[in-house]
Short mmCIF file of C-alpha atoms and ligand atoms in Angstrom, two decimals:
data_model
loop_
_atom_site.label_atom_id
_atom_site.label_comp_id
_atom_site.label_asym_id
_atom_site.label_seq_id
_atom_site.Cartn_x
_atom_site.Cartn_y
_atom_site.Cartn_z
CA UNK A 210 -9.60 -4.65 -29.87
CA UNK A 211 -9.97 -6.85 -33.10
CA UNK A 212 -7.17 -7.46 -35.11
CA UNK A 213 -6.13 -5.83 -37.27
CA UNK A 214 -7.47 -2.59 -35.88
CA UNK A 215 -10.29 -1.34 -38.33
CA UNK A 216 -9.15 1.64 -40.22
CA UNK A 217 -11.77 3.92 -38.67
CA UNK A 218 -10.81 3.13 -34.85
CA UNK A 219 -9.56 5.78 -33.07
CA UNK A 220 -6.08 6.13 -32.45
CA UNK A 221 -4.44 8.35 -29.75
CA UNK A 222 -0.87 8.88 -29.80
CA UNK A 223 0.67 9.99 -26.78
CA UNK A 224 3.73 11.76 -27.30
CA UNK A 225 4.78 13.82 -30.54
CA UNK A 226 8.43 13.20 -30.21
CA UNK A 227 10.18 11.30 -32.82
CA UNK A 228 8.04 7.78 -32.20
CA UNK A 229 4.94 9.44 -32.06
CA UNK A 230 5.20 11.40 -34.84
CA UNK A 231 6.76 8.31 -36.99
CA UNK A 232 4.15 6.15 -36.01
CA UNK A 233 1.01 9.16 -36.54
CA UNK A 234 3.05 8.97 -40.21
CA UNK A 235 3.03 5.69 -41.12
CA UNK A 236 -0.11 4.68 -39.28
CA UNK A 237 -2.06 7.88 -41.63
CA UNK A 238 -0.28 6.51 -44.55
CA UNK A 239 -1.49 3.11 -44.11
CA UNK A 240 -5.03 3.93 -44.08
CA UNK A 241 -5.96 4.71 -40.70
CA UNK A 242 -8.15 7.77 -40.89
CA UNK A 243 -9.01 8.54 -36.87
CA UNK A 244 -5.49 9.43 -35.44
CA UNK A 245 -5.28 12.44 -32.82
CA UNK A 246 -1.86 13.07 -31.17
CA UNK A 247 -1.77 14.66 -27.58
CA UNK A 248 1.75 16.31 -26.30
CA UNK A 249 2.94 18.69 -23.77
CA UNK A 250 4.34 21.31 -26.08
CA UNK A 251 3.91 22.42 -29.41
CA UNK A 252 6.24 19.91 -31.99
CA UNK A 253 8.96 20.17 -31.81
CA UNK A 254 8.91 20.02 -28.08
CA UNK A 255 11.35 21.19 -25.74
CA UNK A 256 10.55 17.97 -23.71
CA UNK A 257 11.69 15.45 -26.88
CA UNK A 258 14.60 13.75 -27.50
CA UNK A 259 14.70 14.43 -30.61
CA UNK A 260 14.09 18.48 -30.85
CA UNK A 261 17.84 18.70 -31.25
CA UNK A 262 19.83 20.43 -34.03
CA UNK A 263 20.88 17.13 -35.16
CA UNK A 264 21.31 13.67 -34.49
CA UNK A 265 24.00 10.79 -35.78
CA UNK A 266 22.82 8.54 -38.74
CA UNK A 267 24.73 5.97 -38.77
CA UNK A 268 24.36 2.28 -39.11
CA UNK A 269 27.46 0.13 -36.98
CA UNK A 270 25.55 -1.96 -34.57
CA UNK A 271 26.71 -5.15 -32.71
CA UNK A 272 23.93 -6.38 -33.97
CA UNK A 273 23.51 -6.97 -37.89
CA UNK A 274 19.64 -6.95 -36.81
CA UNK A 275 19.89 -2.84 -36.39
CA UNK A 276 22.49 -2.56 -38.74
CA UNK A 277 20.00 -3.32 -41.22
CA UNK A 278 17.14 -1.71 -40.01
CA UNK A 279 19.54 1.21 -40.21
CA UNK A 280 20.86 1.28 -43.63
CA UNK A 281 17.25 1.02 -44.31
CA UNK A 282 16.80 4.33 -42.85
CA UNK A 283 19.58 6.10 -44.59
CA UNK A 284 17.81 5.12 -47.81
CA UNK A 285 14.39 6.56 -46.37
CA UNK A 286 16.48 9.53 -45.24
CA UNK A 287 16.98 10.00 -48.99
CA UNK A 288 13.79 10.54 -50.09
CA UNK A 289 11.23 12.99 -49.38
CA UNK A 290 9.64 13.97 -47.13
CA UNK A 291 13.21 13.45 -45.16
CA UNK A 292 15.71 14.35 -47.52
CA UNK A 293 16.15 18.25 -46.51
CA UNK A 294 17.08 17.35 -43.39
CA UNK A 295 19.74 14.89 -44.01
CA UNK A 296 23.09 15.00 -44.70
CA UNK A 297 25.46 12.78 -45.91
CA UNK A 298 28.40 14.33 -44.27
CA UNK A 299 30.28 10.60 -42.93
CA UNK A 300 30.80 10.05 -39.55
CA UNK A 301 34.62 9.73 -38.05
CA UNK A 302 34.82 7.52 -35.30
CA UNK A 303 38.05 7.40 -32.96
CA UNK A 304 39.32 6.74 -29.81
CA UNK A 305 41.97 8.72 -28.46
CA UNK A 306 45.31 7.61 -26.31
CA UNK A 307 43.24 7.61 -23.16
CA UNK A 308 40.38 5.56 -24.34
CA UNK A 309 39.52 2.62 -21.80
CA UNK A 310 39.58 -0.90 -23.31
CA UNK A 311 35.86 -0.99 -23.66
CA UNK A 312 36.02 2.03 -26.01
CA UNK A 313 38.49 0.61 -28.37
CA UNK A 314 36.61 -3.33 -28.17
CA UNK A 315 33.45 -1.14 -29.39
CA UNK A 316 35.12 0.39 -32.18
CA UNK A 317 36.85 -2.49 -33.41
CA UNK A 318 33.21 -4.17 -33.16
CA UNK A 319 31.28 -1.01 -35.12
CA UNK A 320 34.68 -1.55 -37.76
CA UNK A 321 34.10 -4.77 -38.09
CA UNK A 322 29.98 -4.73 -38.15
CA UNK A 323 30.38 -2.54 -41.14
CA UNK A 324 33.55 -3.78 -43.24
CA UNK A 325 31.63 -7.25 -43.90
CA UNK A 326 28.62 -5.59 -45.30
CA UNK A 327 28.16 -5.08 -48.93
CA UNK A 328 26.62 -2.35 -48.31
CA UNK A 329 29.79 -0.43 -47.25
CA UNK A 330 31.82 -1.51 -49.84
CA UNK A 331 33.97 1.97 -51.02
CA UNK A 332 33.07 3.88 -47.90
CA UNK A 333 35.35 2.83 -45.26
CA UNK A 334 38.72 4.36 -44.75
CA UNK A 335 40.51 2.65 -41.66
CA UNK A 336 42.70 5.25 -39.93
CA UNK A 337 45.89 4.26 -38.10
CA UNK A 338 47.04 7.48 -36.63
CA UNK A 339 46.39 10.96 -35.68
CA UNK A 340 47.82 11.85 -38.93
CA UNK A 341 45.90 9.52 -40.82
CA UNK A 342 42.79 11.48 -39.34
CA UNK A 343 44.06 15.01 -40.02
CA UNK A 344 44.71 13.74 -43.87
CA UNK A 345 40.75 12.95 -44.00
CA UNK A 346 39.44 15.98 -41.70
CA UNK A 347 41.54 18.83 -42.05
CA UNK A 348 39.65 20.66 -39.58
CA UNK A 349 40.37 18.95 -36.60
CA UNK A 350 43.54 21.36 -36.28
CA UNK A 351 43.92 19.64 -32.14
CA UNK A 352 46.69 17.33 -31.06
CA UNK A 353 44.26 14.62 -31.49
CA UNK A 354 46.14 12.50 -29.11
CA UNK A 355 46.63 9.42 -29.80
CA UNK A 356 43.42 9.31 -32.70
CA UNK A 357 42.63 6.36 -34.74
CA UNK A 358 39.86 5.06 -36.06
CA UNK A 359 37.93 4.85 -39.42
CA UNK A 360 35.91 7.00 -42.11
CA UNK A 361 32.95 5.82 -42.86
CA UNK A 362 31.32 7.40 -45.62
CA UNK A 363 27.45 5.90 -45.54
CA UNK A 364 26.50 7.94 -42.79
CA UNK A 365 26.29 11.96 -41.51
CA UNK A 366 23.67 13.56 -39.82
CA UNK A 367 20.03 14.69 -39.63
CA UNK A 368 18.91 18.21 -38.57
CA UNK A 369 16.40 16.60 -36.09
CA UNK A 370 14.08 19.19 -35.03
CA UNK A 371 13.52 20.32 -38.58
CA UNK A 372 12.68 16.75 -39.48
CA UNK A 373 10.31 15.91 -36.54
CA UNK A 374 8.52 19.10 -36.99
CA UNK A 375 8.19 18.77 -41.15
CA UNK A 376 6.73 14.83 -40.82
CA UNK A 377 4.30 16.76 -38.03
CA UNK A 378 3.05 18.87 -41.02
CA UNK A 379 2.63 15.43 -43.36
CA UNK A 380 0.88 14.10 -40.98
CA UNK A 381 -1.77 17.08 -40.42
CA UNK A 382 -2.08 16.77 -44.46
CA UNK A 383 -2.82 13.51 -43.99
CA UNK A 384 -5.54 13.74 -41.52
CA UNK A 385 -3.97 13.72 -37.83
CA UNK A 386 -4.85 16.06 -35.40
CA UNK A 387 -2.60 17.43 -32.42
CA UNK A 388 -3.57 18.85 -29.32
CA UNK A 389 -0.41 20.04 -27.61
CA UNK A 390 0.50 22.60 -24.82
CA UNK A 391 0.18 22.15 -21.37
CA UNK A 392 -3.35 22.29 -20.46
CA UNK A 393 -4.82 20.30 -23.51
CA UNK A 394 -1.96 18.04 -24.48
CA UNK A 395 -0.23 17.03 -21.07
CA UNK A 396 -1.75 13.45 -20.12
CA UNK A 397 -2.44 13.08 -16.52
CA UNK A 398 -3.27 9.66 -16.78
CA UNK A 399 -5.03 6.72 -18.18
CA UNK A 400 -8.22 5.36 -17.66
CA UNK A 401 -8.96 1.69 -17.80
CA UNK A 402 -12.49 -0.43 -18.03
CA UNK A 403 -12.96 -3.04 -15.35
CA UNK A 404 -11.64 -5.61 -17.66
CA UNK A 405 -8.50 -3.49 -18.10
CA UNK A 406 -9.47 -2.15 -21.80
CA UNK A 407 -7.74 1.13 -21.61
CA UNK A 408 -10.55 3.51 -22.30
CA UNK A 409 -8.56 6.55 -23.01
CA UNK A 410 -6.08 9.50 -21.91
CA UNK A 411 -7.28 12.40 -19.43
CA UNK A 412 -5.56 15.38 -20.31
CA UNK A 413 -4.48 18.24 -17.48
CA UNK A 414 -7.41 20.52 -18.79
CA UNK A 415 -9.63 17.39 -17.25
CA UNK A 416 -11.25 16.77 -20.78
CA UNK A 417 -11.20 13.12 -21.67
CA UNK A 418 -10.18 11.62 -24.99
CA UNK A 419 -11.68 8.26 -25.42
CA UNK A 420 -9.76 5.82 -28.29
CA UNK A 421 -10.25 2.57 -29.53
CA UNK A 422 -6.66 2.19 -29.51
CA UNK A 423 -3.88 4.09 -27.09
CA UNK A 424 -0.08 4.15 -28.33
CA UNK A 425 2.37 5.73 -25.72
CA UNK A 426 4.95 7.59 -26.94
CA UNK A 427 6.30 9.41 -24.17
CA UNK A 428 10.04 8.23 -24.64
CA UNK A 429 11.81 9.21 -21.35
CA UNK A 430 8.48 9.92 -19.18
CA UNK A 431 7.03 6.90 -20.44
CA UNK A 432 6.84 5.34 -17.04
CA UNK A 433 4.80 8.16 -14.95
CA UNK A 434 1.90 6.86 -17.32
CA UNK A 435 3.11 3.23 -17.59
CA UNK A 436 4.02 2.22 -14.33
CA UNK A 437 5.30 -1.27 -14.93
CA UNK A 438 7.63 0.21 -17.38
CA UNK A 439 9.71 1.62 -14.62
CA UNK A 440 11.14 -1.95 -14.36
CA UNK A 441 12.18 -1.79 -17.93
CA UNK A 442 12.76 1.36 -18.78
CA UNK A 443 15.31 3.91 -17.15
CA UNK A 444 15.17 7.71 -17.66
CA UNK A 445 18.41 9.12 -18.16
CA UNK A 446 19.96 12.08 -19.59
CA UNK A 447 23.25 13.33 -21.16
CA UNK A 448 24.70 16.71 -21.45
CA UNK A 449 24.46 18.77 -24.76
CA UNK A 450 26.33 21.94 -25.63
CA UNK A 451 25.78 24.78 -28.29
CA UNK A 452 28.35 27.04 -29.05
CA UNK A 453 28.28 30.36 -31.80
CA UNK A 454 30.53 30.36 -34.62
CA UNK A 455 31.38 33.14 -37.35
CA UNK A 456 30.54 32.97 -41.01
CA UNK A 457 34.52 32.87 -41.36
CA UNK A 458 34.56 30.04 -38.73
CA UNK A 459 31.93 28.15 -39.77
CA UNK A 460 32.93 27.81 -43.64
CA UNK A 461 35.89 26.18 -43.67
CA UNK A 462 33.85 23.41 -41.44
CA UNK A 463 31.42 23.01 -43.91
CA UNK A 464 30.41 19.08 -45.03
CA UNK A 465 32.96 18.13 -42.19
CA UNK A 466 32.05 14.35 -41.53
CA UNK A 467 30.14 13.92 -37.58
CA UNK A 468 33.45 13.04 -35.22
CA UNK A 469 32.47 10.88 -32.57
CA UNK A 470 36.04 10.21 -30.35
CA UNK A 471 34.42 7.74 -28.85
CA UNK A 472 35.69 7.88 -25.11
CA UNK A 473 35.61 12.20 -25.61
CA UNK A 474 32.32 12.95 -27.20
CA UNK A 475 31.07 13.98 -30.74
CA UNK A 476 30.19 16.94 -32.99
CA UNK A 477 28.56 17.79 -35.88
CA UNK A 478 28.98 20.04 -38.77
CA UNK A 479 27.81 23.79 -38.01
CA UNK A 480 23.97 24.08 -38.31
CA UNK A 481 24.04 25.22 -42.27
CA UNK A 482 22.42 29.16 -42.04
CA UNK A 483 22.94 29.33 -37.92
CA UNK A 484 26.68 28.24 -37.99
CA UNK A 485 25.76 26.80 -34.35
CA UNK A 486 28.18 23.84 -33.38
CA UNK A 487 26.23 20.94 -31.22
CA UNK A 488 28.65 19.26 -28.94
CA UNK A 489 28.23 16.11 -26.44
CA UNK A 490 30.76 14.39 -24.31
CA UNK A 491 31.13 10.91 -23.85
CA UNK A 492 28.96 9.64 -20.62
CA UNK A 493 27.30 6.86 -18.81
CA UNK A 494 24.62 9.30 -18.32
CA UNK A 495 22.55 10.74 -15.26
CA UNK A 496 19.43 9.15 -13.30
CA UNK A 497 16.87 10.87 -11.56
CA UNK A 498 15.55 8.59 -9.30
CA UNK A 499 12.25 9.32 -6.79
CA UNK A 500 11.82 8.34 -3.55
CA UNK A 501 10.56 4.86 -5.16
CA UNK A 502 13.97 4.33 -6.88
CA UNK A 503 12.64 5.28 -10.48
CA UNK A 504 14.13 7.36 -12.94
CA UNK A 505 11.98 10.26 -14.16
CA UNK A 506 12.97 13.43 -16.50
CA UNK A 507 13.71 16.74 -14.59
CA UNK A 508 10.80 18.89 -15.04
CA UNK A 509 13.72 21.88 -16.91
CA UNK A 510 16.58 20.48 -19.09
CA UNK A 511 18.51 23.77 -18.70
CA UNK A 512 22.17 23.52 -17.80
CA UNK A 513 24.57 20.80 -17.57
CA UNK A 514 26.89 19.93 -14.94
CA UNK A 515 30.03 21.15 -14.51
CA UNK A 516 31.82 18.20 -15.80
CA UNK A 517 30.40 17.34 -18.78
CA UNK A 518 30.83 21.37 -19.48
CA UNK A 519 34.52 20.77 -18.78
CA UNK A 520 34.44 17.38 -20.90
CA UNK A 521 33.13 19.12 -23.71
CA UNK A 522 36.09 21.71 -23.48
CA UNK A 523 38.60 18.84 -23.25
CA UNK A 524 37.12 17.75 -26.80
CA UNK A 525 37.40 20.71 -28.26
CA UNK A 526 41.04 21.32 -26.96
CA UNK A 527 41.56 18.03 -28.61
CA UNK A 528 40.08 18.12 -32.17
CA UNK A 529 38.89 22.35 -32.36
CA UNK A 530 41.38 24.20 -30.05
CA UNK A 531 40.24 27.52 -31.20
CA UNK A 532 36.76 27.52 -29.66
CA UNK A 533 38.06 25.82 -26.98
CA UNK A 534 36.94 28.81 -24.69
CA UNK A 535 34.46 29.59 -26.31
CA UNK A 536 31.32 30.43 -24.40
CA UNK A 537 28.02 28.17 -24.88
CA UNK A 538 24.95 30.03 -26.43
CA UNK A 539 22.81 26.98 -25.06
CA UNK A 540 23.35 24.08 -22.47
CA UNK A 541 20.95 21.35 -21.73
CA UNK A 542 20.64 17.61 -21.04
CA UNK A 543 18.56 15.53 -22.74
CA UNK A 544 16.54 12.43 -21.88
CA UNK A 545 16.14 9.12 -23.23
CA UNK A 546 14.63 6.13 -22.09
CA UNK A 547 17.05 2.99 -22.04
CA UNK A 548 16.22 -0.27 -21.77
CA UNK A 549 18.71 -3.07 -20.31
CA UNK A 550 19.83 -4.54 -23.97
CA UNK A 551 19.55 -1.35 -25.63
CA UNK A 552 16.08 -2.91 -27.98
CA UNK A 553 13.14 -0.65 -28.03
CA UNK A 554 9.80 -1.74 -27.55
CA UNK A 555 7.12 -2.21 -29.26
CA UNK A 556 4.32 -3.97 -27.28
CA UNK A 557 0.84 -4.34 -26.17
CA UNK A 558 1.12 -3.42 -22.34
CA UNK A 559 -0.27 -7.25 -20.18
CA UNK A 560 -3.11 -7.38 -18.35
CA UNK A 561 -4.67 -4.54 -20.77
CA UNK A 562 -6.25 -4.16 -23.62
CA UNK A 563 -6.05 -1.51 -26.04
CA UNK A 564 -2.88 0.03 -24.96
CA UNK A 565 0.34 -0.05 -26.48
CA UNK A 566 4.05 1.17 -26.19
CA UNK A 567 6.61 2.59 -28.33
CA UNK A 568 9.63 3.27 -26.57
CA UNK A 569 12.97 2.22 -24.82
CA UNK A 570 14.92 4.13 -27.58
CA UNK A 571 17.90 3.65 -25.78
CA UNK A 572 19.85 6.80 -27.15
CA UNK A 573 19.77 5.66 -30.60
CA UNK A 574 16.57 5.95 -31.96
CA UNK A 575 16.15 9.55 -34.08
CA UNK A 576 18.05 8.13 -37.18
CA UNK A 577 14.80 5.76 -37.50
CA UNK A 578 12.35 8.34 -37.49
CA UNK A 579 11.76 7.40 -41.39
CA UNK A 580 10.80 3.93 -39.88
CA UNK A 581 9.68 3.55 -36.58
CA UNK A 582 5.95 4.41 -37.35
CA UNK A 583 5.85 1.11 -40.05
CA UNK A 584 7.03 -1.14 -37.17
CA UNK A 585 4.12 -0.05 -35.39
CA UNK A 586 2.03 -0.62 -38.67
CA UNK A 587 3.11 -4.07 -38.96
CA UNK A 588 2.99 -4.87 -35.80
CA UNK A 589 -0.91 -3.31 -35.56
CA UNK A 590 -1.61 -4.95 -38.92
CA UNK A 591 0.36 -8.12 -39.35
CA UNK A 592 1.29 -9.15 -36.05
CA UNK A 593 5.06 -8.62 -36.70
CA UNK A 594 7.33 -7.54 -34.41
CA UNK A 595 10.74 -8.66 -34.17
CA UNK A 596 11.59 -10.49 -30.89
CA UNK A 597 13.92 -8.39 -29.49
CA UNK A 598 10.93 -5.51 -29.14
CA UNK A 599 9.00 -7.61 -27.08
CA UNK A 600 7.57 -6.54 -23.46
CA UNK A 601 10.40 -7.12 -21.13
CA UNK A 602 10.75 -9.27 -17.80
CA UNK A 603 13.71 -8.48 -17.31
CA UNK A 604 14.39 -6.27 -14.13
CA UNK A 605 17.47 -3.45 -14.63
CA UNK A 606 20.15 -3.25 -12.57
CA UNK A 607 19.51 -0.75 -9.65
CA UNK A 608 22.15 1.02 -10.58
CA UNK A 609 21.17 1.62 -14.01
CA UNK A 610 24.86 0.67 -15.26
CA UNK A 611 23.59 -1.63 -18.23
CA UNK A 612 26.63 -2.98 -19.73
CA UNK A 613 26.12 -0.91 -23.12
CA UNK A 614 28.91 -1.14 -25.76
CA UNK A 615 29.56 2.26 -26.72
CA UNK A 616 28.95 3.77 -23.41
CA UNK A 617 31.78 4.75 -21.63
CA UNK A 618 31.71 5.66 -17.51
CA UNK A 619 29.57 5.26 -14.62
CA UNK A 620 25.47 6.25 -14.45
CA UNK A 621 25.03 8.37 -11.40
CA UNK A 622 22.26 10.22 -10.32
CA UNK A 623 21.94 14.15 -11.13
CA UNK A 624 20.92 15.00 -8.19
CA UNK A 625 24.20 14.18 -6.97
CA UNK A 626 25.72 16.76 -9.55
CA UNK A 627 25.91 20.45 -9.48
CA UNK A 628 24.29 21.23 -12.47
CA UNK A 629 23.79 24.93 -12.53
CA UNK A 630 27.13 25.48 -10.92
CA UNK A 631 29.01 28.35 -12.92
CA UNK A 632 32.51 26.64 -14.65
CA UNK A 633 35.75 28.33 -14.33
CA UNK A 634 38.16 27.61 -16.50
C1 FAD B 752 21.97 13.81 -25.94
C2 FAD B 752 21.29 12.86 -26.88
C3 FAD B 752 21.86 12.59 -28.10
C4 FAD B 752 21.24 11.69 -28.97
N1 FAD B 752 21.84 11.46 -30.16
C5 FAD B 752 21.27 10.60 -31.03
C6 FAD B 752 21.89 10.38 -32.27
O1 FAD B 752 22.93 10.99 -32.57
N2 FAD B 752 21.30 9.52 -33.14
C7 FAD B 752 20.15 8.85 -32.82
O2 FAD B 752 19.68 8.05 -33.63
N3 FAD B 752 19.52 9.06 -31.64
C8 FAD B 752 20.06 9.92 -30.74
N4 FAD B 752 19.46 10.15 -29.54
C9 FAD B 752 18.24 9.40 -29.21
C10 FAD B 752 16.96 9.99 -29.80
O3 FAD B 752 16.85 11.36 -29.54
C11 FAD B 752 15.79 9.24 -29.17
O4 FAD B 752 16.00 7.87 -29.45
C12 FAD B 752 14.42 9.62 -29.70
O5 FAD B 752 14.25 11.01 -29.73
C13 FAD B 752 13.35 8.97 -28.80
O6 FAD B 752 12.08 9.29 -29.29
P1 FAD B 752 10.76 9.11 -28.41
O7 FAD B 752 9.65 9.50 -29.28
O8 FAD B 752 10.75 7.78 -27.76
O9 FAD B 752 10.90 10.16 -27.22
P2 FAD B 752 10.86 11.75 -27.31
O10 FAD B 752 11.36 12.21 -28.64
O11 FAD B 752 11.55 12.24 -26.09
O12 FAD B 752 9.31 12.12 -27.26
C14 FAD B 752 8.55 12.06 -26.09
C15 FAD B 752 7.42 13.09 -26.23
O13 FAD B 752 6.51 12.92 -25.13
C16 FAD B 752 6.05 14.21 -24.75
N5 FAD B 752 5.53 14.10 -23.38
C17 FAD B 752 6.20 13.79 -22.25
N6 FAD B 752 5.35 13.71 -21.21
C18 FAD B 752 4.12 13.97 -21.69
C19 FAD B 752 2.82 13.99 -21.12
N7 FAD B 752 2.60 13.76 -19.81
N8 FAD B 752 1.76 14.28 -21.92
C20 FAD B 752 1.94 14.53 -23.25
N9 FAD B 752 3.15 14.51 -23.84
C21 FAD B 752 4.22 14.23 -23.07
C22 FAD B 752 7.26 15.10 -24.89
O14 FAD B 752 6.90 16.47 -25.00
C23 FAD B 752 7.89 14.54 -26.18
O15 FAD B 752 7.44 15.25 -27.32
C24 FAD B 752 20.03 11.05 -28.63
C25 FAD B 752 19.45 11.33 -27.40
C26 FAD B 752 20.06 12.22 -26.53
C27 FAD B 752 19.41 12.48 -25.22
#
């Protein structure tokens, strides 16, 4: 198709997770009048990333590049339509006496990232000792062995479902259309011209919905559309854990910064009006590799294994002793879609025209949700897309272990886990 796209094309979004719903948003607000959205489920959908209670917002990167792109979406996160659903809260970031080398390297990095930007100036507190932390977050009443870390102040959380689902609502005001649910939103596949124009997306009811333009959104399931992202692109999935607290639990915690131990896990403040508590544990993450070695999403995301349910505990026991036991109203992993270097991508697919993809969010992409969808507008519009977001060549490791900084452990496949196995403890 001509570029740019005329505002009148037809756009079809694949995928209302937290890309496709960023980049209906921006794409609407920039003119484009002709945008329909197809997904699975209903927004926010049990199959997204980002329908989660909430999600870090935070901006230490290794790279300055994100770090920027970052801060850029705390400000965003600031203003409506995002600001209900985001809270400055801080985010604590440890590691504890048993951290591996890697996990302390990557602190000391995300310290460092942030202490030379002006934009941090006043918000860091470094933190030398367990004691040190307990003086900032009185409610970690744990041993918190061997803690240390920082405060960092420009930061905190965003209730992510809540978000996803409100900018879903902006965008119907602004014209888009959704078809979701399983019959009339799943996409079986894509058709393609002889010349390899992509024509459009059949759906599972068999209709066909023809588009000038196709963005894929599918985060984690990208690749069962997408073949040749499967190089690229690896599906995997880490545990996450709800547990209940009282009104009288859950006060005391309120406005507590997110505390990410980085080689343990992280939590969040209780869900304000629920007074649910979100925990994950630290983890390489699971594969779930088919027959042809790729990685595709479970088709249910209840349950966990039993480690990460006992990893979880072990965090608690270490920072929130008193719900240590406690039992979990929800358990379910979650999948993302990780590239090699952690970049995303934002790309026409080769050898076609009229296709692109939004994806490779790498775990860290719901804290750009006020941003990802004017990427995609520049990129559409002015041709601009930061290098790094460029189609890949570059094949993962079989294995799936990319060397990522703040990942800590080995990637294994969950078929090798018992994840519905009952935990005694
Ligand atoms: C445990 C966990 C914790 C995370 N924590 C953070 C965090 O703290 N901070 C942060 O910034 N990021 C975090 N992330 C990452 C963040 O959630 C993702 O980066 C983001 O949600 C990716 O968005 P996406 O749109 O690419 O994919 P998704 O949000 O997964 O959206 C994909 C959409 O495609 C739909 N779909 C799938 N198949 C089909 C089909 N065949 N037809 C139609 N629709 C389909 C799904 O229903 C879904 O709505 C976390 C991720 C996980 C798993």
């Amino acid at each position: 198709m001509s570029h740019p796209p005329p505002q009148s094309s037809k756009i079809l979004i694949l995928g209302a997770g937290t890309f496709g719903v960023s980049t209906a948003y921006h794409l609407a607000k920039g003119g484009y009048s002709n945008i329909h959205v197809l997904d699975r489920a209903d927004v926010p959908s049990p199959y997204s990333a980002g329908t989660d209670l909430n999600k870090i917002v935070r901006a230490e990167y290794d790279n300055p590049f994100y770090t920027d792109l970052a801060l850029e979406a705390i400000q965003e996160w600031q203003k409506p339509p995002f600001a209900p659903y985001f809270q400055k809260t801080g985010y604590l970031v440890c590691t504890s006496a048993a951290a591996p080398e890697k996990s302390k390297n990557s602190l000391a990095e995300s310290l460092s990232s942030i202490s030379s930007h002006s934009a941090f100036s006043g918000s860091i507190t470094k933190l030398a000792d367990p004691d040190a932390v307990r003086r900032k977050v009185p409610q970690l009443t744990g041993p918190l062995t061997g803690w240390a870390g920082y405060l960092n102040k420009h930061a905190g959380y965003a209730q992510a479902a809540l978000a996803v689902e409100a900018l879903a609502r902006e965008c119907t005001k602004l014209g888009v259309t959704f078809n979701t649910g399983e019959q009339k939103g799943r996409v079986a596949e894509l058709r393609y011209d002889s010349s390899g124009k992509c024509l459009g997306a059949l759906t599972a009811d068999q209709s066909f919905h023809t588009a000038d333009l196709v963005i894929v959104c599918l985060g984690a399931h990208a690749a069962s559309l997408i073949p040749q992202l499967a190089k690229q692109l690896t599906a995997k999935a880490w545990a996450v854990g709800l547990i209940q607290l009282t009104e009288e639990e859950a006060v005391p915690m309120r406005g507590i910064p997110v505390v990410n131990c980085r080689d343990l896990g992280f939590f969040f403040e209780p869900e304000p009006g629920t007074n649910v508590l979100k925990l994950c544990n630290a983890s390489a993450g699971y594969t779930n590799r088919n027959a042809y070695g790729v990685s595709i999403p479970t088709e249910t995301n209840e349950g966990i294994p039993e480690e990460d349910e006992l990893a979880i505990r072990r965090l608690l026991r270490e920072a929130l002793p008193q719900f240590a036991d406690r039992p979990f109203v929800e358990k379910k992993i979650c999948w993302c879609a990780d590239t090699k270097d952690s970049d995303y991508i934002i790309a026409s697919v080769p050898q076609t025209s009229g296709l692109m993809v939004v994806s490779g969010d790498s775990g860290h992409g719901f804290k750009m949700l006020p941003i990802v969808g004017k990427w995609v507008w520049e990129f559409l519009v002015k041709g601009k897309r930061p290098e790094w977001w460029q189609w890949k060549n570059q094949e993962l490791d079989e294995t799936g272990e990319e060397d990522i900084s703040w990942r800590v452990g080995t990637v294994r496949d969950i078929k090798d886990v018992g994840r519905f196995r009952a935990v005694k403890i």
